[in-house]
Coordinates of C-alpha atoms in Angstrom, one line a residue:
M290 CA -2.7 36.4 -20.1
S291 CA -5.2 38.3 -17.8
V292 CA -4.3 39.5 -14.3
T293 CA -6.3 36.7 -12.8
E294 CA -4.6 34.1 -14.9
S295 CA -1.1 35.5 -14.2
S296 CA -1.9 35.6 -10.5
L297 CA -3.0 31.9 -10.5
A298 CA 0.1 31.0 -12.5
A299 CA 2.2 32.8 -9.9
R300 CA 0.5 30.9 -7.0
V301 CA 1.0 27.6 -8.7
E302 CA 4.6 28.3 -9.4
A303 CA 5.2 29.3 -5.8
L304 CA 3.6 26.0 -4.6
C305 CA 5.1 23.5 -7.0
G306 CA 7.4 25.3 -9.5
D307 CA 10.6 24.0 -7.9
L308 CA 10.2 20.3 -7.3
S309 CA 13.2 20.2 -4.9
R310 CA 11.5 22.7 -2.6
V311 CA 7.8 21.5 -2.6
R312 CA 6.2 21.8 0.9
A313 CA 2.6 21.7 2.0
P314 CA 1.3 25.0 3.3
R315 CA 0.8 25.1 7.1
G316 CA -1.4 27.2 9.4
V317 CA -5.1 28.1 9.0
E318 CA -4.9 30.4 6.0
L319 CA -6.7 28.9 2.9
N320 CA -5.0 28.7 -0.4
A321 CA -8.0 27.0 -2.1
R322 CA -11.6 28.2 -1.9
Q323 CA -12.6 25.9 1.0
W324 CA -11.2 23.3 3.3
S325 CA -12.6 20.4 1.2
T326 CA -10.2 21.3 -1.6
E327 CA -7.4 22.7 0.7
A328 CA -7.0 19.3 2.3
P329 CA -6.2 17.3 -0.9
L330 CA -4.0 20.2 -2.1
R331 CA -1.9 20.0 1.1
M332 CA -1.8 16.2 1.0
L333 CA -0.6 16.2 -2.6
L334 CA 2.1 18.7 -1.9
N335 CA 3.1 16.8 1.2
N336 CA 3.6 13.7 -0.9
L337 CA 6.4 15.6 -2.7
D338 CA 8.0 17.2 0.3
A339 CA 11.7 16.3 0.3
E340 CA 11.2 14.9 3.9
V341 CA 8.6 12.5 2.4
A342 CA 9.4 11.6 -1.2
E343 CA 12.3 9.5 -2.3
K344 CA 12.9 11.4 -5.5
P345 CA 10.8 14.6 -5.5
E346 CA 12.6 16.0 -8.6
E347 CA 11.2 13.0 -10.6
L348 CA 7.8 13.1 -8.8
V349 CA 8.7 9.7 -7.3
V350 CA 7.2 9.3 -3.8
Y351 CA 8.1 5.7 -2.9
G352 CA 8.1 2.1 -4.2
G353 CA 10.8 2.5 -6.9
S354 CA 8.6 4.5 -9.3
G355 CA 5.4 5.3 -7.4
R356 CA 4.5 8.9 -8.5
A357 CA 2.2 11.6 -7.2
A358 CA 1.7 13.1 -10.7
R359 CA 2.4 12.0 -14.2
S360 CA 4.6 15.0 -15.1
H361 CA 5.6 18.4 -13.8
D362 CA 3.0 20.1 -16.1
A363 CA 0.4 17.7 -14.9
L364 CA 1.2 18.6 -11.3
R365 CA 0.9 22.3 -12.1
A366 CA -2.5 21.6 -13.8
I367 CA -3.7 19.6 -10.7
V368 CA -2.7 22.3 -8.3
A369 CA -4.3 25.0 -10.5
S370 CA -7.5 23.0 -10.6
L371 CA -7.6 22.5 -6.8
L372 CA -7.0 26.2 -6.2
Q373 CA -10.0 27.1 -8.3
L374 CA -12.3 24.2 -7.6
R375 CA -15.7 25.2 -6.1
A376 CA -17.6 23.4 -3.4
D377 CA -20.1 21.9 -5.9
E378 CA -17.4 20.7 -8.4
T379 CA -15.5 17.5 -8.8
L380 CA -12.0 17.1 -10.3
L381 CA -11.2 13.9 -12.2
V382 CA -7.6 12.7 -12.2
Q383 CA -6.5 9.9 -14.5
S384 CA -3.1 8.4 -13.7
G385 CA -1.6 11.6 -12.4
K386 CA -3.2 14.0 -14.9
P387 CA -6.3 16.1 -14.5
V388 CA -8.8 15.3 -17.3
G389 CA -12.0 17.1 -16.3
V390 CA -13.9 19.2 -13.8
F391 CA -17.7 18.6 -13.5
T392 CA -20.4 20.3 -11.6
T393 CA -21.7 17.9 -9.0
H394 CA -22.9 18.9 -5.5
E395 CA -21.5 19.7 -2.1
G396 CA -21.9 16.1 -0.9
A397 CA -20.0 14.6 -3.8
P398 CA -16.2 13.9 -3.7
R399 CA -14.1 16.9 -4.6
V400 CA -11.5 14.7 -6.3
L401 CA -11.9 11.3 -8.0
I402 CA -8.6 9.5 -8.9
A403 CA -7.9 6.3 -10.9
N404 CA -4.4 5.1 -11.4
S405 CA -2.7 2.6 -13.8
L406 CA -5.9 0.9 -14.9
L407 CA -5.4 -1.4 -17.8
V408 CA -7.7 -4.0 -19.4
P409 CA -6.4 -7.4 -18.1
K410 CA -5.4 -8.7 -21.6
W411 CA -3.0 -5.8 -21.9
A412 CA -2.0 -5.6 -18.2
T413 CA 1.6 -6.5 -18.9
W414 CA 4.8 -4.6 -18.0
D415 CA 5.7 -4.2 -21.7
E416 CA 2.4 -2.5 -22.5
F417 CA 2.5 -0.4 -19.3
R418 CA 6.0 0.8 -20.0
R419 CA 5.0 1.6 -23.6
L420 CA 2.1 3.8 -22.4
E421 CA 4.3 5.3 -19.7
A422 CA 6.9 6.3 -22.3
E423 CA 4.3 8.0 -24.3
G424 CA 3.1 10.0 -21.3
L425 CA -0.3 8.2 -21.1
T426 CA -0.1 6.6 -17.7
M427 CA 2.0 6.4 -14.5
F428 CA 2.6 4.0 -11.6
G429 CA 0.8 5.4 -8.6
Q430 CA 1.7 2.7 -6.1
M431 CA -0.9 2.6 -3.3
T432 CA -0.7 6.0 -1.6
A433 CA 1.6 8.0 -3.9
G434 CA -0.9 8.5 -6.7
S435 CA -3.8 8.9 -4.2
W436 CA -1.9 11.7 -2.3
I437 CA -2.2 10.1 1.2
Y438 CA 1.4 8.9 1.7
I439 CA 2.6 10.1 5.1
G440 CA 6.2 8.8 5.0
T441 CA 7.4 5.5 6.2
Q442 CA 5.1 5.7 9.3
G443 CA 2.3 4.8 6.9
I444 CA 3.4 1.2 6.9
L445 CA 5.1 1.2 10.2
Q446 CA 2.3 0.0 12.5
G447 CA 1.2 -2.5 9.9
T448 CA 4.7 -4.0 9.9
Y449 CA 4.7 -3.9 13.7
Q450 CA 1.3 -5.7 13.7
T451 CA 2.6 -8.3 11.3
F452 CA 5.7 -9.1 13.5
A453 CA 3.6 -9.1 16.6
A454 CA 1.1 -11.5 15.0
A455 CA 3.9 -13.8 13.8
G456 CA 5.3 -13.8 17.4
E457 CA 1.9 -14.7 18.8
Q458 CA 1.4 -17.5 16.3
H459 CA 4.8 -19.1 16.4
F460 CA 6.2 -18.3 19.8
G461 CA 3.2 -17.7 21.9
S462 CA 3.7 -14.0 22.5
P463 CA 3.8 -10.8 20.5
D464 CA 6.9 -9.9 22.4
L465 CA 9.9 -10.8 20.2
S466 CA 12.6 -10.2 22.8
G467 CA 15.5 -12.6 22.2
R468 CA 14.2 -13.4 18.6
T469 CA 16.0 -12.5 15.4
I470 CA 14.7 -11.3 12.0
L471 CA 16.4 -11.3 8.6
T472 CA 15.0 -9.0 5.9
A473 CA 16.1 -6.7 3.1
G474 CA 15.0 -3.3 1.7
L475 CA 15.0 0.1 3.5
G476 CA 13.0 2.1 0.9
G477 CA 9.8 4.0 1.5
M478 CA 8.0 1.0 2.8
G479 CA 10.8 -1.4 3.7
G480 CA 12.3 1.3 5.8
A481 CA 9.7 0.7 8.5
Q482 CA 11.0 -2.8 9.2
P483 CA 13.9 -2.0 11.6
L484 CA 11.8 0.2 13.8
A485 CA 8.8 -2.1 13.7
A486 CA 10.9 -5.0 14.7
T487 CA 12.6 -3.2 17.6
M488 CA 9.2 -1.9 18.8
A489 CA 8.3 -5.6 19.0
G490 CA 11.5 -6.3 20.9
A491 CA 13.4 -8.2 18.2
A492 CA 17.0 -8.0 17.0
V493 CA 16.8 -7.5 13.2
L494 CA 19.4 -7.5 10.3
C495 CA 18.3 -5.3 7.4
I496 CA 20.1 -5.6 4.1
E497 CA 20.1 -2.6 1.8
V498 CA 22.1 -2.0 -1.4
D499 CA 21.7 1.8 -1.4
P500 CA 23.9 3.6 1.1
H501 CA 21.7 6.8 0.9
R502 CA 18.7 4.8 2.1
I503 CA 20.7 3.5 5.1
E504 CA 21.8 7.0 5.9
R505 CA 18.2 8.3 5.7
R506 CA 16.9 5.6 8.1
L507 CA 19.7 6.5 10.5
E508 CA 18.8 10.2 10.4
T509 CA 15.1 9.5 11.0
R510 CA 15.9 7.1 13.8
Y511 CA 14.2 4.2 12.1
L512 CA 17.5 2.3 12.1
D513 CA 19.8 2.0 15.1
E514 CA 23.2 1.1 13.6
A515 CA 24.8 0.3 10.2
T516 CA 27.9 -1.5 9.0
E517 CA 29.4 -2.8 5.7
S518 CA 30.7 -6.0 7.3
L519 CA 28.5 -9.1 7.3
D520 CA 30.4 -10.6 10.3
D521 CA 30.2 -7.4 12.3
A522 CA 26.5 -7.1 11.6
L523 CA 25.9 -10.7 12.7
A524 CA 27.9 -10.2 15.8
R525 CA 25.8 -7.2 16.8
V526 CA 22.5 -8.9 16.1
R527 CA 23.5 -12.1 18.0
A528 CA 24.7 -10.1 21.0
A529 CA 21.5 -8.1 21.2
A530 CA 19.4 -11.3 20.9
S531 CA 21.3 -13.1 23.6
E532 CA 20.7 -10.1 26.0
G533 CA 17.0 -9.9 25.0
R534 CA 17.8 -6.4 23.7
A535 CA 16.0 -4.8 20.8
L536 CA 18.4 -3.7 18.0
S537 CA 18.3 -2.9 14.3
V538 CA 21.4 -3.2 12.2
G539 CA 21.6 -2.1 8.6
L540 CA 24.0 -4.0 6.3
L541 CA 25.2 -2.5 3.0
G542 CA 24.9 -5.3 0.5
N543 CA 22.7 -7.0 -2.1
A544 CA 20.1 -9.4 -0.7
A545 CA 20.6 -11.7 -3.7
E546 CA 24.1 -12.3 -2.5
V547 CA 23.8 -12.0 1.2
V548 CA 20.7 -14.1 1.9
P549 CA 22.0 -17.2 0.0
A550 CA 25.4 -16.7 1.7
L551 CA 23.8 -16.6 5.2
A552 CA 21.7 -19.7 4.4
A553 CA 24.8 -21.6 3.2
R554 CA 26.6 -20.7 6.4
G555 CA 23.7 -22.1 8.5
E556 CA 23.0 -18.7 10.2
H557 CA 19.7 -19.1 12.0
F558 CA 17.0 -16.5 12.1
D559 CA 13.5 -16.9 13.6
L560 CA 11.7 -14.9 11.0
V561 CA 12.8 -14.2 7.4
T562 CA 11.1 -11.8 5.0
D563 CA 11.8 -9.1 2.4
Q564 CA 10.6 -5.7 1.3
T565 CA 12.8 -4.9 -1.7
A566 CA 11.0 -3.2 -4.6
A567 CA 10.8 -6.5 -6.5
H568 CA 7.3 -5.5 -7.8
D569 CA 9.1 -3.4 -10.4
P570 CA 12.3 -5.3 -11.3
L571 CA 13.4 -2.6 -13.8
T572 CA 13.5 0.4 -11.5
G573 CA 13.1 -1.2 -8.0
Y574 CA 15.4 -4.2 -7.8
V575 CA 19.2 -3.9 -8.2
P576 CA 20.9 -6.9 -9.7
A577 CA 23.7 -8.7 -7.9
G578 CA 27.2 -7.5 -8.8
L579 CA 26.1 -3.9 -9.4
D580 CA 26.0 -0.8 -7.1
V581 CA 23.3 1.8 -7.4
D582 CA 25.1 4.0 -10.0
A583 CA 26.2 1.0 -12.2
A584 CA 22.6 -0.3 -12.0
A585 CA 21.2 3.1 -13.2
A586 CA 23.7 3.2 -16.1
L587 CA 22.7 -0.3 -17.2
R588 CA 19.0 0.5 -16.9
R589 CA 19.4 3.4 -19.3
S590 CA 21.7 1.6 -21.8
D591 CA 20.2 -1.9 -21.9
P592 CA 16.9 -2.3 -20.0
D593 CA 16.4 -5.9 -21.4
E594 CA 19.7 -7.0 -20.0
Y595 CA 18.9 -5.2 -16.8
L596 CA 15.7 -7.2 -16.4
R597 CA 17.4 -10.4 -17.2
R598 CA 20.0 -9.9 -14.5
A599 CA 17.4 -8.6 -12.0
R600 CA 15.2 -11.7 -12.4
E601 CA 18.3 -13.9 -12.2
S602 CA 19.2 -12.2 -8.9
I603 CA 15.6 -12.4 -7.6
A604 CA 15.7 -16.2 -8.3
A605 CA 18.9 -16.5 -6.2
H606 CA 17.4 -14.3 -3.5
V607 CA 14.3 -16.6 -3.3
E608 CA 16.4 -19.7 -3.4
G609 CA 18.1 -18.5 -0.3
M610 CA 14.8 -17.9 1.4
L611 CA 13.6 -21.3 0.4
E612 CA 16.7 -22.8 2.1
Y613 CA 15.5 -21.1 5.3
V614 CA 12.1 -22.7 4.9
R615 CA 13.8 -26.1 4.7
R616 CA 15.8 -25.3 7.8
G617 CA 12.7 -24.6 9.8
A618 CA 12.6 -20.8 9.9
Y619 CA 9.3 -19.0 9.5
V620 CA 9.5 -17.3 6.1
F621 CA 6.8 -15.0 4.6
D622 CA 6.4 -12.7 1.6
Y623 CA 5.6 -9.1 2.2
G624 CA 3.5 -8.4 -0.8
N625 CA 6.3 -7.1 -3.2
N626 CA 5.8 -9.9 -5.8
L627 CA 9.3 -11.3 -5.1
R628 CA 7.8 -14.9 -5.4
G629 CA 6.0 -14.1 -8.6
E630 CA 9.2 -12.7 -10.3
A631 CA 11.2 -15.7 -9.0
R632 CA 8.6 -18.1 -10.5
E633 CA 8.9 -16.3 -13.9
A634 CA 12.7 -16.8 -13.6
G635 CA 12.2 -20.6 -13.2
V636 CA 11.9 -21.1 -9.4
S637 CA 9.1 -23.7 -9.3
E638 CA 8.9 -23.7 -5.5
A639 CA 8.7 -19.9 -5.2
F640 CA 5.3 -20.0 -3.5
S641 CA 6.3 -22.6 -0.9
Y642 CA 6.1 -19.9 1.8
P643 CA 3.0 -17.8 2.5
G644 CA 2.3 -14.1 2.0
F645 CA 1.9 -11.9 5.1
V646 CA -1.8 -11.3 4.6
P647 CA -3.1 -15.0 4.8
A648 CA -0.4 -15.9 7.3
Y649 CA -0.8 -13.1 9.9
I650 CA -3.0 -10.2 8.9
R651 CA -6.1 -11.7 7.4
P652 CA -7.5 -12.7 10.8
L653 CA -7.3 -9.1 11.9
F654 CA -9.0 -7.9 8.7
C655 CA -11.8 -10.5 9.2
R656 CA -12.5 -9.0 12.6
G657 CA -12.6 -5.5 11.0
V658 CA -9.2 -4.5 12.4
G659 CA -7.2 -2.3 10.0
P660 CA -5.2 0.8 9.5
F661 CA -6.5 4.3 10.0
R662 CA -4.4 7.4 9.3
W663 CA -4.7 11.1 9.6
A664 CA -2.6 14.2 9.1
A665 CA -2.6 17.6 10.9
L666 CA -3.2 20.1 8.1
S667 CA -2.1 22.9 10.5
G668 CA 1.4 21.5 10.6
D669 CA 1.3 21.6 14.4
P670 CA 2.7 18.4 16.1
A671 CA 0.6 19.3 19.2
D672 CA -2.5 18.4 17.2
I673 CA -1.3 14.8 16.8
A674 CA -0.3 14.6 20.5
T675 CA -3.9 15.7 21.4
I676 CA -5.4 13.0 19.3
D677 CA -3.0 10.4 20.6
A678 CA -4.1 11.2 24.2
E679 CA -7.7 11.0 23.2
L680 CA -7.3 7.6 21.6
G681 CA -5.5 6.3 24.6
K682 CA -8.6 7.2 26.7
L683 CA -11.0 5.8 24.1
F684 CA -9.5 2.3 23.8
P685 CA -7.9 1.3 27.1
D686 CA -8.4 -2.4 26.5
D687 CA -6.3 -2.7 23.4
P688 CA -2.8 -3.6 24.6
L689 CA -1.1 -3.4 21.1
L690 CA -2.6 0.0 20.4
Q691 CA -1.7 1.3 23.9
R692 CA 1.9 0.2 23.3
W693 CA 1.9 1.8 19.9
L694 CA 0.6 5.1 21.3
E695 CA 3.3 5.0 24.0
L696 CA 6.2 4.3 21.7
A697 CA 5.2 6.2 18.6
P698 CA 5.6 9.8 20.0
E699 CA 9.1 8.9 21.2
R700 CA 10.4 6.9 18.3
V701 CA 8.5 7.9 15.2
A702 CA 9.8 11.0 13.5
F703 CA 7.3 13.0 11.4
Q704 CA 8.0 13.4 7.7
G705 CA 6.3 16.4 6.2
L706 CA 3.0 17.2 7.8
P707 CA 2.6 15.7 11.3
A708 CA 0.6 12.5 10.9
R709 CA -0.2 9.3 12.7
I710 CA -1.5 5.9 11.8
C711 CA -3.2 3.4 14.1
W712 CA -4.8 0.0 13.6
L713 CA -8.3 0.2 15.1
G714 CA -11.0 -2.4 15.4
Y715 CA -14.5 -2.7 13.9
G716 CA -16.5 0.4 14.8
D717 CA -13.4 1.9 16.5
R718 CA -12.5 4.0 13.4
A719 CA -16.0 5.6 13.6
K720 CA -15.5 6.4 17.3
A721 CA -12.0 7.9 16.6
G722 CA -13.4 10.0 13.8
L723 CA -16.2 11.4 16.0
A724 CA -13.7 12.2 18.7
M725 CA -11.6 14.1 16.2
N726 CA -14.7 16.0 15.1
E727 CA -15.4 16.9 18.7
L728 CA -11.8 18.1 19.2
V729 CA -12.0 20.4 16.2
R730 CA -15.5 21.7 17.3
S731 CA -14.5 22.4 20.9
R732 CA -11.0 24.0 20.3
P733 CA -10.1 27.0 22.5
P734 CA -10.4 30.4 20.7
R735 CA -6.7 30.8 20.4
R736 CA -6.0 27.3 19.3
R737 CA -4.6 26.9 15.8
F738 CA -6.0 23.3 15.5
R739 CA -8.4 23.6 12.6
R740 CA -8.6 20.6 10.3
V741 CA -7.4 17.0 10.2
A742 CA -7.2 15.0 6.9
V743 CA -8.5 11.5 7.5
P744 CA -8.2 9.5 4.2
R745 CA -9.4 6.0 3.8
D746 CA -6.4 3.8 4.1
R747 CA -5.1 1.7 1.1
G748 CA -5.0 -1.3 3.5
D749 CA -8.5 -0.9 4.8
G750 CA -9.6 -4.1 6.5
R751 CA -13.0 -4.2 4.6
R752 CA -11.1 -4.4 1.3
L753 CA -8.1 -6.6 2.1
R754 CA -10.0 -9.2 4.1
C755 CA -11.3 -10.5 0.7
D756 CA -8.5 -9.3 -1.7
R757 CA -7.5 -12.5 -3.3
R758 CA -4.5 -11.1 -5.1
L759 CA -2.8 -9.7 -2.0
A760 CA -4.0 -12.5 0.2
D761 CA -2.7 -15.4 -1.9
P762 CA -1.5 -14.7 -5.4
E763 CA -1.0 -18.4 -6.2
R764 CA -4.7 -19.2 -5.4
A765 CA -5.8 -16.2 -7.4
R766 CA -3.8 -17.5 -10.3
Q767 CA -5.5 -20.9 -10.0
R768 CA -8.9 -19.2 -10.0
R769 CA -7.9 -17.5 -13.3
G770 CA -7.5 -20.9 -14.8
G771 CA -3.7 -21.2 -14.3
C772 CA -3.0 -18.0 -16.3
D773 CA -1.1 -14.9 -15.2
M774 CA -2.1 -11.3 -15.5
G775 CA -2.3 -10.3 -19.2
E776 CA -3.1 -13.9 -20.3
R777 CA -6.6 -15.1 -21.3
A778 CA -8.3 -18.1 -19.7
S779 CA -9.5 -20.8 -22.1
R780 CA -12.9 -20.3 -23.8
R781 CA -14.5 -23.0 -21.7
R782 CA -13.5 -21.2 -18.5
R783 CA -14.5 -17.8 -19.8
R784 CA -18.0 -18.7 -20.9
H785 CA -19.6 -18.4 -17.5
R786 CA -17.9 -15.1 -16.8
Q787 CA -19.2 -13.2 -19.9
L788 CA -21.3 -10.5 -18.3
D789 CA -23.6 -8.0 -19.8
P790 CA -23.0 -4.5 -18.4
R791 CA -26.5 -3.4 -19.4
R792 CA -27.9 -6.1 -17.1
H793 CA -26.0 -5.1 -14.0
G794 CA -23.4 -7.8 -14.2
R795 CA -25.8 -10.7 -15.0
R796 CA -24.9 -13.3 -17.6
R797 CA -25.7 -12.5 -21.2
G798 CA -28.8 -14.4 -22.4
R799 CA -28.2 -16.6 -25.3
H800 CA -30.1 -15.6 -28.4
R801 CA -31.6 -18.2 -30.8
R802 CA -30.5 -18.2 -34.4
C803 CA -34.0 -17.4 -35.5
G804 CA -33.8 -14.1 -33.7
G805 CA -36.0 -14.8 -30.8
A806 CA -34.8 -14.0 -27.3
A807 CA -33.6 -16.8 -25.1
R808 CA -35.8 -18.1 -22.2
A809 CA -35.5 -15.8 -19.2
G810 CA -32.9 -17.0 -16.7
A811 CA -33.5 -17.2 -13.0
H812 CA -32.0 -13.7 -12.5
D813 CA -34.6 -12.2 -14.8
R814 CA -37.8 -13.9 -13.5
P815 CA -39.8 -12.2 -10.8
R816 CA -38.5 -12.9 -7.3
H817 CA -41.9 -13.9 -5.9
G818 CA -42.2 -16.7 -8.5
R819 CA -38.9 -18.5 -7.7
H820 CA -38.7 -21.7 -5.8
Q821 CA -42.3 -21.4 -4.4
A822 CA -42.8 -25.1 -4.3
R823 CA -39.5 -25.7 -2.5
R824 CA -40.4 -23.1 0.2
R825 CA -43.9 -24.7 0.6
R826 CA -42.4 -28.1 1.0
L827 CA -40.0 -26.9 3.6
R828 CA -42.8 -25.3 5.5
R829 CA -44.8 -28.5 5.5
R830 CA -41.8 -30.4 6.7
D831 CA -41.2 -28.0 9.5
R832 CA -44.8 -28.5 10.6
G833 CA -44.3 -32.3 10.8
C834 CA -46.5 -33.1 7.8

């Protein structure tokens, strides 16, 4: 090994050798060759900071099994590549592993990432887990494998917007004072629920099976109080709601047991939802009757039995939520596939209640309103405070944003690099980005404020306004001919979707048996020759002929 290679290996080991101590570099000193590669390097390492990641030793950032890299060796290789990457090169990362560096140009992306992509016929859990066991893929979640996770704050304002939109739609006001919410899950994403609900003024009961997650939410001030008694938790929530006081209470328990029990007792809640990690029933959802340690033991010894019990519990969980639907509560799914798993377990009415996107968020997306996040690469919280103040001046007529900018500095604890997320309207993200550019350009000479990472959010309004899978999974299933992911539609339904990649997505032309080419379709005929007669007739009609 040459001196240069040994020096690089030492730098990589210092940055990510011990997974329990990974931390993004701070300050203005470069570790990589330029800021365009320093930024993704710091964001990647920030994802695995112990303040940010759920299980950094396993490279799990959030969402049960959402990873930042496929393996420790793959992480080392990514970091080494980022340290050496030049300003005219692009790194390709496939499911958490670097697979190539190409010479491109300075205007090209420095890193291109694709995670967990499978051909639909083979897009099943069994096939994915087989590939994962062989080290050929990983589950990147939405922001873990793309290196832009900023802790629970990343979903916090989106959850706040959802609760506020629900209040506006059902109760005539985004202020939920005096209202109650029932939910479950205090993980990397679900942990935002208690703080989002209290910021909206509600009293919320949050069920969580993992005591360590409850402790973490208490430490980071996302959760106000916690108890192991259901009656005690209910008494606290009812008292707060009657006083119009915002309060979040964490209850140690399993949602598959507690939600049906609350429904059977006739306990009323205004809003009911869930953010357990039901999208991954093997690693994310704990079956009823097991604590976290017993669940881990069963998962290792008999994964098939674990899945059977998990789906059975999910079915009971959803049955409890359906009882709330029948009682008149406003129930919605929060995108964790709880309904889909319940339907697989035999709950035919699982999709009787809507998802959060079509129910509350899609109208915002259709207006171009969506999340916008940034992180201060310097590590200085003052940089975030400066941007907060600037945004307050830029958008004085947005009451929800103004309330968020008022409450977030007081109540949102930074995890890892100081960061902020805001929901901004159509055109407003561009204004905010230009304002940040101006702040960097006009910094005082002694100011340490140098660079801000501004990634495109995984919930960008332009994408999710027409994302049929997130917006309404049941309708997406109907469009696929009644088949689930991994199944093939009938031949009759598939014929019109057979596309020719060589013809830019157009239909394949049918070839005659004699070998002659089929008659050119409308897509292939010259544009100026199409529908001329129809246009002429319309023009005559317009003239009154």
